C-alpha positions as a Markdown table, in Angstrom:
| # | Residue | x | y | z |
|---|---|---|---|---|
| 1 | Ile | -10.9 | -11.6 | -40.7 |
| 2 | Ile | -11.1 | -13.5 | -37.4 |
| 3 | Asn | -14.9 | -13.7 | -37.9 |
| 4 | Phe | -14.5 | -15.7 | -41.1 |
| 5 | Ile | -12.5 | -18.4 | -39.3 |
| 6 | Asn | -14.6 | -21.4 | -38.2 |
| 7 | Ser | -14.7 | -21.0 | -34.4 |
| 8 | Asn | -14.2 | -24.8 | -34.1 |
| 9 | Lys | -10.8 | -24.5 | -36.0 |
| 10 | Asp | -9.7 | -21.3 | -34.2 |
| 11 | Val | -6.6 | -22.8 | -32.5 |
| 12 | Asp | -5.5 | -19.3 | -31.4 |
| 13 | Gly | -8.8 | -18.9 | -29.5 |
| 14 | Leu | -9.5 | -15.4 | -30.8 |
| 15 | His | -12.9 | -15.9 | -32.5 |
| 16 | Pro | -15.7 | -13.9 | -30.7 |
| 17 | Ile | -17.5 | -17.2 | -30.1 |
| 18 | Asn | -14.5 | -18.7 | -28.3 |
| 19 | Ala | -14.0 | -15.4 | -26.3 |
| 20 | Gly | -17.7 | -15.5 | -25.3 |
| 21 | Lys | -17.5 | -19.1 | -24.2 |
| 22 | Leu | -14.4 | -18.3 | -22.1 |
| 23 | Met | -16.3 | -15.4 | -20.5 |
| 24 | Asn | -19.1 | -17.7 | -19.7 |
| 25 | Gly | -16.9 | -20.4 | -18.3 |
| 26 | Met | -17.7 | -22.8 | -21.1 |
| 27 | Glu | -15.4 | -25.3 | -22.9 |
| 28 | Ser | -13.6 | -23.3 | -25.6 |
| 29 | Leu | -10.4 | -22.9 | -27.5 |
| 30 | Val | -8.5 | -20.5 | -25.3 |
| 31 | Pro | -5.7 | -18.1 | -26.5 |
| 32 | Cys | -2.5 | -20.1 | -26.0 |
| 33 | Thr | -0.3 | -17.6 | -24.1 |
| 34 | Pro | -2.9 | -17.0 | -21.3 |
| 35 | Gln | -3.7 | -20.7 | -21.2 |
| 36 | Gly | 0.0 | -21.6 | -20.8 |
| 37 | Ser | 0.4 | -18.9 | -18.2 |
| 38 | His | -2.6 | -20.2 | -16.2 |
| 39 | Ile | -1.2 | -23.7 | -16.3 |
| 40 | Met | 2.1 | -22.5 | -14.9 |
| 41 | Ile | 0.4 | -20.6 | -12.1 |
| 42 | Lys | -1.7 | -23.6 | -11.2 |
| 43 | Ser | 1.4 | -25.8 | -11.1 |
| 44 | Ile | 2.6 | -23.5 | -8.3 |
| 45 | Val | -0.7 | -22.9 | -6.4 |
| 46 | Asp | -3.4 | -25.5 | -7.0 |
| 47 | Asp | -6.3 | -23.4 | -5.6 |
| 48 | Leu | -6.3 | -19.8 | -6.7 |
| 49 | Ser | -9.5 | -18.9 | -4.9 |
| 50 | Gly | -9.4 | -15.5 | -3.2 |
| 51 | Met | -5.9 | -14.7 | -4.5 |
| 52 | Asn | -5.3 | -11.1 | -5.7 |
| 53 | Ala | -4.2 | -11.1 | -9.4 |
| 54 | Val | -3.1 | -8.1 | -11.3 |
| 55 | Val | -2.8 | -8.2 | -15.1 |
| 56 | Ile | -0.8 | -5.4 | -16.8 |
| 57 | Gly | -2.2 | -5.2 | -20.3 |
| 58 | Arg | -5.6 | -5.3 | -22.0 |
| 59 | Ser | -5.0 | -6.9 | -25.4 |
| 60 | Asn | -7.5 | -9.5 | -26.8 |
| 61 | Leu | -4.6 | -11.9 | -27.2 |
| 62 | Val | -3.3 | -11.9 | -23.6 |
| 63 | Gly | -4.7 | -9.3 | -21.1 |
| 64 | Lys | -8.4 | -9.8 | -21.5 |
| 65 | Pro | -8.4 | -13.7 | -21.7 |
| 66 | Met | -5.9 | -13.9 | -18.8 |
| 67 | Cys | -8.2 | -11.8 | -16.6 |
| 68 | Gln | -11.1 | -14.2 | -17.5 |
| 69 | Leu | -9.1 | -17.3 | -16.8 |
| 70 | Leu | -8.1 | -16.0 | -13.4 |
| 71 | Thr | -11.6 | -14.8 | -12.7 |
| 72 | Asn | -12.9 | -18.3 | -13.6 |
| 73 | Ser | -10.3 | -19.7 | -11.1 |
| 74 | Asn | -11.9 | -17.5 | -8.4 |
| 75 | Cys | -9.2 | -14.9 | -8.2 |
| 76 | Thr | -9.9 | -11.2 | -7.5 |
| 77 | Val | -8.6 | -9.7 | -10.7 |
| 78 | Thr | -7.5 | -6.1 | -11.3 |
| 79 | Gln | -6.6 | -5.1 | -14.9 |
| 80 | Val | -4.2 | -2.2 | -15.4 |
| 81 | His | -2.7 | -0.8 | -18.6 |
| 82 | Ser | -0.5 | 1.9 | -20.0 |
| 83 | Lys | -3.0 | 4.7 | -19.1 |
| 84 | Thr | -3.5 | 3.5 | -15.5 |
| 85 | Arg | -2.2 | 6.0 | -13.0 |
| 86 | Asn | 0.1 | 4.6 | -10.3 |
| 87 | Ile | 0.2 | 1.1 | -11.6 |
| 88 | Glu | 2.7 | 0.1 | -8.9 |
| 89 | Ser | 0.0 | 0.8 | -6.2 |
| 90 | Tyr | -1.9 | -2.1 | -7.7 |
| 91 | Thr | 1.0 | -4.4 | -8.4 |
| 92 | Lys | 2.4 | -4.2 | -4.9 |
| 93 | Cys | -0.8 | -5.9 | -3.6 |
| 94 | Ala | -0.7 | -8.8 | -6.1 |
| 95 | Asp | -0.3 | -12.4 | -5.1 |
| 96 | Ile | -0.1 | -13.1 | -8.9 |
| 97 | Leu | 1.2 | -10.6 | -11.4 |
| 98 | Ile | 1.0 | -11.0 | -15.1 |
| 99 | Ala | 3.0 | -8.5 | -17.2 |
| 100 | Ala | 2.0 | -8.1 | -20.8 |
| 101 | Ile | 2.5 | -4.4 | -21.6 |
| 102 | Gly | 5.3 | -4.5 | -24.1 |
| 103 | Ile | 7.7 | -2.2 | -22.3 |
| 104 | Pro | 11.2 | -3.6 | -21.5 |
| 105 | Lys | 11.9 | -4.1 | -17.8 |
| 106 | Phe | 8.8 | -2.1 | -16.9 |
| 107 | Val | 8.2 | -3.9 | -13.6 |
| 108 | Thr | 10.9 | -3.4 | -11.0 |
| 109 | Ala | 11.4 | -5.0 | -7.6 |
| 110 | Asp | 9.7 | -2.2 | -5.7 |
| 111 | Trp | 6.5 | -2.9 | -7.7 |
| 112 | Val | 6.3 | -6.5 | -6.6 |
| 113 | Arg | 5.0 | -8.0 | -3.4 |
| 114 | Glu | 7.4 | -10.3 | -1.5 |
| 115 | Gly | 6.5 | -14.0 | -2.2 |
| 116 | Ser | 4.3 | -13.3 | -5.2 |
| 117 | Ile | 4.1 | -15.2 | -8.5 |
| 118 | Val | 5.2 | -13.2 | -11.6 |
| 119 | Ile | 4.5 | -14.3 | -15.1 |
| 120 | Asp | 6.3 | -12.2 | -17.7 |
| 121 | Val | 4.6 | -12.4 | -21.1 |
| 122 | Gly | 6.5 | -9.5 | -22.6 |
| 123 | Ile | 9.2 | -10.1 | -25.2 |
| 124 | Asn | 11.2 | -7.1 | -26.2 |
| 125 | Arg | 14.4 | -6.7 | -28.2 |
| 126 | Ile | 16.8 | -4.2 | -26.7 |
| 127 | Thr | 20.2 | -3.0 | -28.0 |
| 128 | Tyr | 23.2 | -2.3 | -25.8 |
| 129 | Glu | 26.9 | -1.6 | -26.1 |
| 130 | Arg | 29.6 | -4.1 | -25.0 |
| 131 | Asp | 33.3 | -3.9 | -25.7 |
| 132 | Gly | 32.6 | -1.2 | -28.3 |
| 133 | Glu | 30.1 | -3.4 | -30.2 |
| 134 | Thr | 26.3 | -3.0 | -30.5 |
| 135 | Lys | 24.5 | -6.1 | -29.4 |
| 136 | Thr | 20.8 | -7.1 | -29.0 |
| 137 | Lys | 19.1 | -9.3 | -26.6 |
| 138 | Leu | 15.6 | -10.3 | -25.6 |
| 139 | Val | 14.1 | -9.1 | -22.3 |
| 140 | Gly | 10.7 | -9.2 | -20.7 |
| 141 | Asp | 8.4 | -6.6 | -19.3 |
| 142 | Val | 9.8 | -7.5 | -15.8 |
| 143 | Asp | 13.4 | -6.7 | -14.7 |
| 144 | Phe | 14.1 | -10.4 | -14.0 |
| 145 | Asp | 17.4 | -9.9 | -12.3 |
| 146 | Glu | 16.1 | -7.3 | -9.9 |
| 147 | Val | 12.8 | -9.2 | -9.1 |
| 148 | Lys | 13.8 | -12.9 | -9.0 |
| 149 | Asp | 15.0 | -13.0 | -5.4 |
| 150 | Lys | 11.9 | -11.3 | -4.1 |
| 151 | Val | 9.3 | -13.6 | -5.5 |
| 152 | Lys | 8.1 | -17.1 | -5.0 |
| 153 | Ala | 8.2 | -17.8 | -8.8 |
| 154 | Ile | 9.0 | -15.9 | -12.0 |
| 155 | Thr | 9.2 | -16.8 | -15.6 |
| 156 | Pro | 12.3 | -15.9 | -17.6 |
| 157 | Val | 12.4 | -14.2 | -21.0 |
| 158 | Pro | 13.2 | -16.0 | -23.3 |
| 159 | Gly | 12.3 | -19.5 | -22.3 |
| 160 | Gly | 9.4 | -19.0 | -19.9 |
| 161 | Val | 5.9 | -18.5 | -21.4 |
| 162 | Gly | 7.0 | -19.2 | -25.0 |
| 163 | Pro | 7.3 | -23.0 | -24.7 |
| 164 | Met | 4.0 | -23.1 | -22.9 |
| 165 | Thr | 2.4 | -21.1 | -25.6 |
| 166 | Ile | 3.6 | -23.6 | -28.2 |
| 167 | Ala | 2.4 | -26.6 | -26.1 |
| 168 | Cys | -1.0 | -25.0 | -25.7 |
| 169 | Leu | -1.2 | -24.3 | -29.5 |
| 170 | Leu | -0.6 | -28.0 | -30.1 |
| 171 | Glu | -3.2 | -28.9 | -27.5 |
| 172 | Asn | -5.7 | -26.6 | -29.2 |
| 173 | Thr | -4.9 | -28.1 | -32.5 |
| 174 | Leu | -5.7 | -31.5 | -31.2 |
| 175 | Lys | -9.0 | -30.3 | -29.7 |
| 176 | Ala | -9.9 | -28.6 | -32.9 |
| 177 | Phe | -9.2 | -31.8 | -34.9 |
| 178 | Arg | -11.4 | -33.8 | -32.5 |
| 179 | Lys | -14.2 | -31.3 | -32.8 |
| 180 | Ile | -14.4 | -31.5 | -36.6 |
| 181 | Ser | -13.5 | -35.1 | -37.3 |
């Protein structure tokens, strides 16, 4: 279905033409969540050259384009996923860690390097008991409370990457409008 969308109107940045342009460092409509995450990282560290980045996840929506954006910013990028053995051996070396695996509180403090930047893309609904009542809440792929004091910067869930995703969707919509008008 994505192939039937005009690549100039593909505000989600998922069309193979846009993915190819991103891979080749060309101007394109970039998937919004990786784009927003990249903007947040660049607001903390302007020059990413030579930094070690680890992306947990390999989806076409987040993992793959995030790796490409970081590579285009001259990071050394390692991509790990649910089948990677000893994921923590990679994450412990990361200056930048992107978690997009879809497992609640998967990344703990002992997986994170002191002073790193952590972007939590995950959004998971968990249930818990409190005062004899079952409740639900949203959490990320990173155990925020455990990790927050160890890192230079971390995004909360909810309220971290989500607003940036929306802002980038609006930006892509404006770009698409300008391309076709």
